[in-house]
């Protein structure tokens, strides 16, 4: 059979398949429209007659199907340990969960306040210890639970939630269950994910497959790299395809053994000819990155004969690949169906079609977790013997599953041979049909032009979206830069323009405070008088640094800072003098009680609701009557959000020094 006849036959086959798919889609659309019409008619009749329409008392039947599943092995790409990978993966999952709960809820709801403290963000993995964190039981407002089993080094999470309308479909009774498993090996962490949909059988539209957001975050972590569990790190997922040297026997044998024929592989493989990849580099890389966690993508560099003929012993795949077609290879020991799809690279938008098929893949296959279990009866057990029994049972199950997988591979090989014979029959049948060549060419040209137009519109829209996103990012960065510059100016400009250290006229200090700190500080007339009256030769610089710190402390209080925090406003202490705002002694024998008049100040000029207050806070430098001793007494008024300086730079009377 000549190459031209092969292409023509395959083109006819593809058209036939496309026609079948279109007919099925039309039938599904007709069913949905009919159901909507019946529902609308019932609603209109009920409204018109103003009568109660009773619901059926029949039991409601449900259906359940997978929407996403994967079993990943996560390796450290740098100096991380397997334990660090294990911790990071758990923290990525919990960061996703906390984000969905909402930071405000975590802060304000006592029931989940512990999440913010027990589970840091992934960057804090070094301080995280899963053995110190208690399991989560179902919360009153969310059906979620977690468990960690020390004996098996396994952490699991289960989340059940109703459909939140993310597909914008008005479907009743749909719920999603997400089950997550994280385990640890000597060199890596294992991440298992299974999400399934449960809904009434009357819902005709299947839920789409949605990969949980934390999977993307793990893929983008430069300290980690991800492969399918059991496949190994040589064939990790990446933003670009795996490049196979088709002329290298060792490379082909290795790919076939570790990836293609590996009984542990569950995800499909997309084979792309080198010529098509070279001409469509950007599009293929973009689609590959969007399929992370859905498919493996392999570019067949040079000849593919050594892979498909020598290693896989599959002449059908060899013929298809030599015709320059893209192969969507689904066959694994765990598939519910055994079929490959072939796509002609001459068809425009072919990668968009393949991407859509990859995203639908989780809906049509079973999933195996290689001996790992989401539902663990040993959660409720106690004692070492129970844990050891569980481990032994798990090992036995793992051995049995491996034997079953081996048998499935053998069955798949036989079915592959039968499929090859059937395809040959179909091809010979199609060759007996004569086509109008000119009409077929015209139709193909028209379809190609339409697909080119659709692809161009899609690319233009993507570029517009990218431009909008980059504009927002640029504006955000510019705003952050302006805010950062403003913060730095507010912090350091007053220090640059500090009064002269040997200033004789201490009014310069008062003017300096009012010029730079009027938003947060008020100088009481008594403070101005006490400063002028003091005859001690104090350090003007130290006094100004203490006032600078008081300004920072006031801003800290305005932002809700803890009054007991001894490390408050450290950014406003550039000399690392360890300034703190501390209370004056009070109580029956305290200074503020014995000398109450001396510590009482009238602030009604600044806050009409207050009159006489006790200045029970002060910033301290030195002790007793030391020469370098300085005190700045103040009152923080939370209503006007300012600190009022009432007395400086000397001591107010105390029990030990009434002066």
XYZ file of C-alpha atoms in Angstrom:
659
model
C 0.000 0.000 0.000
C 1.474 3.370 -1.003
C 1.910 6.208 1.470
C -0.650 8.354 -0.366
C -3.272 5.577 -0.147
C -2.492 5.127 3.565
C -2.992 8.830 4.243
C -6.227 8.844 2.279
C -7.521 5.816 4.150
C -6.577 7.286 7.523
C -8.175 10.623 6.569
C -11.425 8.791 5.774
C -11.249 6.969 9.097
C -10.701 10.235 10.980
C -13.653 11.850 9.207
C -15.830 8.905 10.112
C -14.785 9.133 13.772
C -15.382 12.893 13.797
C -18.838 12.374 12.329
C -19.658 9.788 15.026
C -18.499 12.125 17.790
C -20.549 14.964 16.346
C -23.676 12.764 16.172
C -23.188 11.688 19.816
C -22.776 15.306 20.912
C -25.945 16.271 19.037
C -27.858 13.425 20.700
C -26.661 14.498 24.176
C -27.603 18.111 23.416
C -31.058 17.015 22.283
C -31.526 15.037 25.520
C -30.540 18.054 27.633
C -32.857 20.376 25.676
C -35.742 17.913 26.020
C -35.193 17.594 29.782
C -35.049 21.389 30.143
C -38.234 21.790 28.088
C -40.105 19.251 30.248
C -38.909 20.971 33.408
C -39.853 24.422 32.080
C -43.304 23.161 31.033
C -43.896 21.754 34.530
C -42.782 24.993 36.158
C -45.016 27.107 33.911
C -48.035 24.873 34.558
C -47.516 24.997 38.330
C -47.182 28.765 38.319
C -50.248 29.234 36.144
C -52.506 26.987 38.202
C -51.010 28.155 41.504
C -51.107 24.557 42.713
C -48.664 22.491 44.711
C -46.765 19.922 42.632
C -45.868 16.984 44.898
C -42.464 15.378 44.603
C -42.131 11.692 43.844
C -41.717 9.457 46.881
C -39.469 7.091 44.929
C -35.932 6.459 46.090
C -33.348 8.611 44.344
C -30.665 6.676 42.470
C -27.136 8.011 42.320
C -24.162 7.461 40.053
C -20.497 7.923 40.954
C -17.430 8.379 38.746
C -13.863 9.633 39.003
C -13.081 13.200 37.903
C -9.349 13.225 38.697
C -6.843 10.749 40.061
C -3.073 10.507 40.120
C -0.283 8.831 42.046
C 2.895 10.932 42.038
C 6.391 10.396 43.381
C 8.060 13.658 44.440
C 11.850 13.907 44.609
C 14.139 16.659 45.964
C 15.904 18.551 43.187
C 18.422 20.239 45.474
C 19.656 19.608 48.986
C 16.250 18.692 50.441
C 15.690 15.368 52.184
C 12.829 12.950 51.646
C 11.414 14.128 54.995
C 11.476 17.731 53.731
C 9.616 16.673 50.562
C 7.050 14.866 52.732
C 6.510 17.967 54.905
C 6.357 20.332 51.912
C 3.717 18.261 50.115
C 1.483 18.166 53.217
C 1.892 21.933 53.680
C 1.001 22.582 50.017
C -2.201 20.556 50.523
C -3.073 22.396 53.734
C -2.223 25.798 52.190
C -4.756 24.987 49.433
C -7.297 23.946 52.076
C -6.703 27.065 54.226
C -6.990 29.318 51.188
C -10.383 27.790 50.434
C -11.503 28.278 54.045
C -10.423 31.927 53.911
C -7.787 33.679 56.020
C -10.434 35.790 57.779
C -12.350 32.687 58.897
C -9.191 30.986 60.184
C -8.342 34.113 62.190
C -11.824 34.694 63.619
C -13.320 31.219 64.089
C -12.034 29.506 67.277
C -12.800 26.076 65.834
C -10.149 26.384 63.090
C -7.801 28.985 64.571
C -5.246 26.224 65.168
C -4.798 25.718 61.400
C -2.877 28.974 61.088
C -0.451 27.954 63.848
C -0.076 24.208 63.245
C 0.354 24.381 59.472
C 2.785 27.070 58.224
C 3.124 27.936 54.540
C 5.345 25.524 52.517
C 8.372 27.839 52.917
C 8.321 27.016 56.637
C 8.635 23.245 56.112
C 11.797 23.083 58.278
C 9.758 24.017 61.386
C 6.907 21.601 60.651
C 6.552 18.205 62.344
C 3.486 16.153 61.382
C 3.812 14.022 64.537
C 3.134 17.133 66.665
C -0.132 17.968 64.882
C -3.429 16.473 65.964
C -5.761 14.815 63.453
C -8.703 16.864 62.185
C -12.160 15.423 62.706
C -15.144 16.625 60.712
C -15.747 20.315 61.433
C -19.236 21.605 62.176
C -19.336 23.547 58.917
C -17.125 21.376 56.666
C -16.978 17.619 56.081
C -13.196 17.214 56.303
C -10.910 14.874 58.223
C -7.185 14.101 58.376
C -5.170 11.326 59.984
C -1.490 10.479 60.382
C -0.371 6.917 61.133
C 3.150 6.781 62.538
C 3.518 3.027 61.929
C 3.124 3.422 58.148
C 4.393 7.025 57.805
C 1.164 7.857 56.015
C -0.984 11.042 56.145
C -4.450 11.120 54.602
C -7.104 13.752 54.063
C -10.725 13.400 52.975
C -12.915 16.358 51.950
C -16.578 16.097 50.922
C -18.265 19.186 49.508
C -21.336 20.051 47.447
C -20.978 21.395 43.926
C -20.322 25.134 44.218
C -21.349 25.862 40.644
C -17.813 26.052 39.291
C -19.083 24.773 35.927
C -22.021 27.214 36.012
C -24.531 24.356 35.627
C -27.739 24.257 37.650
C -27.459 20.619 38.773
C -29.035 19.312 41.970
C -27.517 16.921 44.485
C -23.982 16.844 43.052
C -21.144 16.391 45.566
C -17.383 16.021 45.146
C -15.163 13.907 47.376
C -11.421 14.584 47.368
C -9.128 12.003 48.971
C -5.438 12.784 49.411
C -2.666 10.483 50.584
C 0.936 11.499 51.373
C 3.521 8.860 52.290
C 7.316 8.777 52.469
C 10.024 6.492 51.092
C 13.771 6.530 51.650
C 14.337 8.951 48.762
C 11.025 10.641 48.019
C 7.465 11.438 49.015
C 4.390 9.796 47.469
C 1.252 11.839 46.712
C -2.001 10.093 45.828
C -5.102 12.046 44.776
C -8.565 10.798 43.966
C -11.546 13.058 43.300
C -14.923 11.608 42.414
C -18.373 13.006 41.757
C -21.590 11.590 43.202
C -24.877 12.855 41.771
C -28.462 11.799 40.964
C -28.788 9.707 37.815
C -31.122 12.327 36.362
C -28.167 14.693 35.917
C -27.200 14.171 32.281
C -24.052 16.286 32.119
C -20.898 14.695 33.528
C -18.710 16.845 35.759
C -15.458 18.011 34.205
C -12.096 16.894 35.552
C -10.496 19.472 37.837
C -6.926 19.010 39.056
C -6.638 20.374 42.656
C -4.737 23.668 42.820
C -1.973 22.358 45.093
C -0.800 19.999 42.304
C 0.141 23.000 40.168
C 1.958 24.620 43.111
C 4.017 21.455 43.700
C 4.939 21.268 40.007
C 6.138 24.892 40.114
C 8.317 24.412 43.236
C 11.913 24.546 41.986
C 13.130 22.469 44.961
C 10.989 19.493 43.871
C 10.492 17.440 40.748
C 7.557 15.135 40.123
C 7.189 11.807 38.339
C 4.427 9.229 38.209
C 4.845 6.801 41.108
C 6.791 3.714 40.047
C 8.030 5.296 36.795
C 11.136 6.949 38.255
C 12.723 10.357 38.048
C 14.206 9.932 34.557
C 10.759 10.603 33.084
C 9.582 13.424 35.294
C 6.768 15.804 34.389
C 7.993 19.097 32.940
C 6.915 22.202 31.093
C 8.485 20.746 27.930
C 8.149 17.256 26.408
C 10.532 14.329 26.954
C 12.852 14.143 23.925
C 13.537 10.564 22.765
C 16.453 9.754 20.464
C 14.620 7.293 18.229
C 17.868 5.958 16.745
C 19.310 4.962 20.112
C 18.447 1.372 21.034
C 19.341 1.944 24.695
C 17.185 5.096 24.935
C 14.231 3.358 23.277
C 14.559 0.238 25.442
C 14.810 2.357 28.577
C 11.701 4.409 27.656
C 9.775 1.263 26.815
C 10.728 -0.564 30.026
C 10.437 2.317 32.516
C 7.467 4.189 31.015
C 5.529 2.558 28.166
C 5.378 -1.063 29.419
C 5.620 -0.195 33.110
C 2.608 -1.831 34.850
C 2.616 1.031 37.374
C 2.009 3.703 34.727
C -1.571 4.934 34.756
C -1.477 8.125 32.684
C -1.567 8.122 28.863
C 1.421 8.969 26.659
C 1.271 11.391 23.732
C 3.850 10.669 20.979
C 4.645 13.712 18.789
C 6.763 13.555 15.597
C 9.934 15.618 15.653
C 9.038 17.543 12.482
C 5.715 18.700 13.920
C 7.353 19.653 17.227
C 10.017 21.724 15.453
C 7.393 23.636 13.467
C 5.018 24.123 16.419
C 7.436 24.456 19.313
C 5.570 27.163 21.254
C 2.144 25.545 20.917
C 3.350 22.058 21.923
C 5.289 23.383 24.930
C 2.261 25.392 26.052
C -0.052 22.378 25.777
C 2.535 20.170 27.536
C 2.705 22.587 30.484
C -1.097 22.679 30.716
C -1.217 18.849 30.803
C 1.096 18.491 33.819
C -0.401 15.816 36.026
C -2.644 14.508 33.195
C -0.372 12.981 30.515
C 3.213 12.185 29.540
C 4.368 13.936 26.334
C 7.222 12.389 24.289
C 8.797 13.828 21.127
C 10.060 11.111 18.741
C 13.371 12.519 17.580
C 14.642 10.992 14.312
C 13.311 7.512 13.489
C 10.783 5.765 15.726
C 11.412 2.280 14.314
C 13.554 1.130 17.231
C 10.790 2.011 19.672
C 7.630 0.826 17.914
C 9.061 -2.067 15.907
C 12.027 -3.417 17.884
C 10.852 -2.677 21.469
C 7.052 -2.578 21.290
C 6.685 -4.990 18.355
C 3.721 -3.011 17.080
C 3.676 -2.527 13.304
C 0.457 -0.513 13.442
C 2.012 2.135 15.657
C 5.105 2.135 13.475
C 3.035 2.783 10.335
C 1.090 5.569 12.001
C 4.256 7.227 13.336
C 6.036 7.006 9.965
C 3.014 8.706 8.403
C 3.823 11.629 10.744
C 0.729 11.362 12.913
C 0.386 12.121 16.623
C -0.429 9.085 18.783
C -2.537 9.342 21.931
C -1.451 6.092 23.609
C -3.854 5.009 26.370
C -2.953 1.384 26.958
C -2.169 0.530 30.570
C -3.009 -2.363 32.877
C -5.548 -0.122 34.624
C -7.590 1.267 31.725
C -11.286 0.559 31.433
C -10.890 0.679 27.627
C -8.047 -0.262 25.298
C -7.743 2.047 22.338
C -5.386 4.519 20.783
C -6.360 7.704 18.980
C -4.383 8.905 15.980
C -4.329 12.538 14.869
C -3.044 13.843 11.574
C -0.519 16.624 12.098
C -1.837 18.305 8.961
C -5.104 19.039 10.785
C -5.095 22.558 12.223
C -5.680 22.890 15.960
C -4.752 19.261 16.518
C -2.932 20.046 19.814
C -6.041 21.749 21.184
C -8.040 18.575 20.459
C -5.360 16.414 22.099
C -5.264 18.684 25.156
C -9.049 18.372 25.534
C -8.740 14.574 25.301
C -6.035 14.575 27.984
C -8.150 16.641 30.361
C -11.067 14.231 29.868
C -8.864 11.207 30.493
C -9.508 10.930 34.279
C -13.242 10.459 33.586
C -12.725 7.211 31.637
C -10.193 5.192 33.615
C -9.797 3.372 36.868
C -7.006 4.230 39.270
C -4.722 2.093 41.437
C -2.672 3.342 44.358
C -0.074 0.600 44.509
C -0.809 -0.736 47.987
C -1.605 2.649 49.492
C -5.058 3.060 51.007
C -7.316 6.044 51.661
C -9.696 4.198 53.972
C -7.594 2.788 56.780
C -9.344 0.589 59.374
C -6.249 0.844 61.527
C -7.027 4.497 62.360
C -9.221 3.239 65.150
C -6.784 0.556 66.365
C -4.208 0.901 69.078
C -1.042 -0.957 70.056
C 2.006 -2.146 68.129
C 0.519 -5.533 67.227
C -2.348 -3.947 65.291
C 0.069 -1.693 63.421
C 2.377 -4.617 62.552
C -0.598 -6.718 61.366
C -1.674 -3.854 59.138
C 1.793 -3.597 57.594
C 1.886 -7.346 56.894
C -1.582 -7.282 55.350
C -0.583 -4.304 53.224
C 2.502 -6.147 51.919
C 0.410 -9.208 51.010
C -2.102 -7.049 49.192
C 0.729 -5.288 47.359
C 2.150 -8.648 46.151
C -1.274 -9.807 44.969
C -1.861 -6.525 43.138
C 1.508 -6.860 41.389
C 0.518 -10.331 40.172
C -2.824 -9.001 38.963
C -1.051 -6.154 37.154
C 1.208 -8.667 35.406
C -1.820 -10.664 34.267
C -3.508 -7.488 33.035
C -0.452 -6.652 30.936
C -0.601 -10.107 29.347
C -4.308 -9.669 28.582
C -3.581 -6.222 27.174
C -0.973 -7.702 24.812
C -3.534 -10.168 23.444
C -6.148 -7.491 23.057
C -3.572 -5.302 21.343
C -3.011 -8.015 18.723
C -6.760 -8.337 18.191
C -7.084 -4.574 17.913
C -4.327 -4.537 15.277
C -6.125 -7.144 13.176
C -9.404 -5.264 13.455
C -7.748 -2.027 12.379
C -6.295 -3.767 9.317
C -9.779 -5.002 8.409
C -11.218 -1.515 8.844
C -8.439 -0.030 6.735
C -8.994 -2.526 3.891
C -12.738 -1.875 4.012
C -12.221 1.862 3.759
C -9.877 1.438 0.789
C -12.729 -0.148 -1.229
C -14.746 3.025 -1.040
C -14.157 5.579 -3.762
C -14.150 9.210 -2.850
C -14.556 12.303 -4.942
C -10.971 13.605 -4.672
C -11.727 17.185 -5.624
C -14.649 17.483 -3.223
C -12.603 15.948 -0.406
C -9.771 18.408 -1.102
C -12.124 21.398 -1.124
C -13.754 20.304 2.135
C -10.361 19.757 3.762
C -9.166 23.224 2.650
C -12.325 24.815 4.041
C -11.989 22.974 7.364
C -8.312 23.935 7.569
C -9.122 27.603 6.951
C -11.791 27.564 9.662
C -9.456 25.915 12.147
C -6.710 28.447 11.317
C -9.171 31.263 11.987
C -10.250 29.693 15.300
C -6.633 29.164 16.349
C -5.675 32.748 15.461
C -8.609 34.076 17.463
C -7.590 31.890 20.392
C -3.962 33.080 20.191
C -5.081 36.722 19.982
C -7.305 36.255 23.025
C -4.444 34.580 24.933
C -2.161 37.504 24.068
C -4.803 39.996 25.211
C -5.189 38.093 28.473
C -1.404 38.026 28.942
C -1.187 41.765 28.278
C -3.938 42.485 30.794
C -2.292 40.249 33.390
C 1.140 41.828 32.861
C -0.380 45.316 33.128
C -1.972 44.417 36.453
C 1.316 42.921 37.692
C 3.229 46.032 36.598
C 0.777 48.362 38.353
C 0.885 46.194 41.483
C 4.696 46.223 41.564
C 4.754 49.983 40.991
C 2.313 50.517 43.866
C 4.385 48.288 46.135
C 7.516 50.202 45.176
C 5.866 53.546 45.916
C 4.584 52.276 49.246
C 8.000 50.866 50.090
C 9.716 54.155 49.244
C 7.138 56.059 51.312
C 7.713 53.719 54.263
C 11.481 54.138 54.029
C 11.195 57.937 53.781
C 8.878 58.020 56.793
C 11.352 55.883 58.706
C 14.673 57.490 57.821
C 14.079 61.101 56.687
C 13.440 62.241 60.289
C 16.741 60.649 61.374
C 18.639 62.397 58.582
C 17.178 65.765 59.652
C 17.627 65.164 63.379
C 18.460 68.282 65.490
C 22.123 68.998 66.113
C 23.552 66.748 68.822
C 24.920 69.780 70.727
C 21.745 71.866 70.321
C 21.455 74.385 73.145
C 17.904 75.402 72.256
C 15.918 72.314 73.052
C 12.929 73.785 71.295
C 14.576 72.358 68.179
C 13.581 68.903 69.435
C 9.956 70.002 69.844
C 9.897 71.548 66.353
C 11.468 68.366 64.942
C 8.790 66.198 66.541
C 5.964 68.364 65.219
C 7.483 68.490 61.723
C 7.960 64.755 61.253
C 5.712 62.919 63.719
C 2.567 65.031 63.949
C 0.499 62.138 62.546
C 1.262 59.897 65.532
C 2.780 62.062 68.334
C 1.536 65.059 70.362
C 3.849 67.060 72.663
C 1.970 68.146 75.774
C 2.862 71.649 77.028
C 4.113 70.062 80.258
C 6.583 67.985 78.258
C 7.843 71.043 76.405
C 8.319 72.880 79.723
C 10.057 69.925 81.405
C 12.464 69.613 78.465
C 13.364 73.305 78.570
C 13.604 73.255 82.350
C 15.955 70.246 82.578
C 19.524 71.391 83.218
C 21.188 68.025 82.658
C 23.566 67.670 79.752
C 21.625 64.870 78.025
C 22.358 63.262 74.639
C 20.077 64.982 72.153
C 20.659 62.152 69.687
C 19.600 59.483 72.198
C 16.464 61.465 73.084
C 15.580 61.794 69.384
C 16.177 58.064 68.773
C 13.845 57.266 71.677
C 11.149 59.559 70.249
C 11.672 57.960 66.816
C 11.104 54.572 68.438
C 7.974 55.892 70.199
C 6.590 56.956 66.809
C 7.153 53.432 65.465
C 5.614 51.929 68.605
C 2.514 54.107 68.161
C 2.097 52.944 64.550
C 2.514 49.365 65.796
C -0.306 49.912 68.321
C -2.484 51.524 65.635
C -2.135 48.338 63.563
C -3.419 46.233 66.469
C -0.048 45.256 67.964
C 0.155 43.481 71.316
C 1.000 45.883 74.145
C 2.924 43.085 75.892
C 5.221 42.459 72.932
C 8.716 43.404 74.120
C 10.003 43.315 70.545
C 7.491 45.789 69.162
C 8.637 48.306 66.491
C 12.166 46.905 66.184
C 12.399 48.496 62.718
C 12.346 51.874 64.480
C 15.401 51.004 66.565
C 18.244 51.176 64.000
C 20.863 51.412 66.788
C 19.639 48.108 68.262
C 19.414 49.888 71.609
C 16.602 47.520 72.599
C 14.161 50.305 73.457
C 10.862 49.163 74.851
C 7.694 50.926 75.971
C 7.095 49.662 79.504
C 4.586 50.554 82.232
C 5.396 52.560 85.349
C 4.916 50.693 88.627
C 1.330 50.869 89.849
C -0.802 49.294 92.542
C -1.017 50.140 96.230
C 2.683 50.931 96.579
C 3.429 51.952 92.999
C 4.739 55.300 91.793
C 1.549 56.176 89.915
C -0.435 55.705 93.147
C 1.921 57.422 95.614
C 2.615 60.369 93.300
C -0.631 60.352 91.353
C -0.642 64.107 90.812
C 2.789 64.037 89.196
C 1.661 61.350 86.703
C -1.742 62.931 85.957
C -2.059 65.021 82.779
C -4.983 66.850 81.226
C -5.424 65.746 77.580
C -8.905 67.170 76.950
C -7.398 69.566 74.398
C -6.699 66.555 72.167
C -9.553 64.219 73.104
C -12.700 65.950 74.415
C -13.918 62.639 75.845
C -10.902 62.410 78.164
C -9.596 64.847 80.757
C -7.115 63.646 83.341
C -5.191 60.460 82.490
C -2.335 58.639 84.200
C 0.868 58.569 82.161
C 1.626 54.930 83.046
C 3.931 54.194 80.068
C 7.466 55.410 79.346
C 10.460 54.718 77.083
C 13.613 54.115 79.120
C 17.342 54.848 78.702
C 19.767 54.353 81.608
C 19.001 53.816 85.313
C 18.340 55.911 88.416
C 20.338 59.123 88.396
C 22.926 58.030 85.849
C 24.225 60.844 83.699
C 22.895 59.217 80.535
C 19.467 58.477 82.041
C 16.514 59.634 79.874
C 12.789 59.039 80.297
C 9.940 59.826 77.873
C 6.546 59.480 79.580
C 3.511 59.130 77.298
C -0.128 58.070 77.084
C -1.357 56.100 74.039
C -4.894 57.263 73.146
C -6.461 54.527 71.016
C -9.390 56.768 70.049
C -7.281 59.446 68.321
C -4.559 56.852 67.522
C -1.764 59.050 68.851
C 0.692 58.956 71.723
C 0.742 62.117 73.904
C 4.179 62.891 75.379
C 3.597 64.382 78.846
C 7.068 64.584 80.406
C 10.767 64.318 79.407
C 13.731 63.874 79.712
C 14.005 63.419 83.525
C 12.492 60.985 86.013
C 9.069 61.620 87.490
C 9.132 60.862 91.244
C 9.335 57.200 92.314
C 9.377 55.426 95.678
C 13.165 55.192 95.632
C 13.687 58.721 94.276
C 10.916 61.157 95.253
C 13.209 64.190 94.547
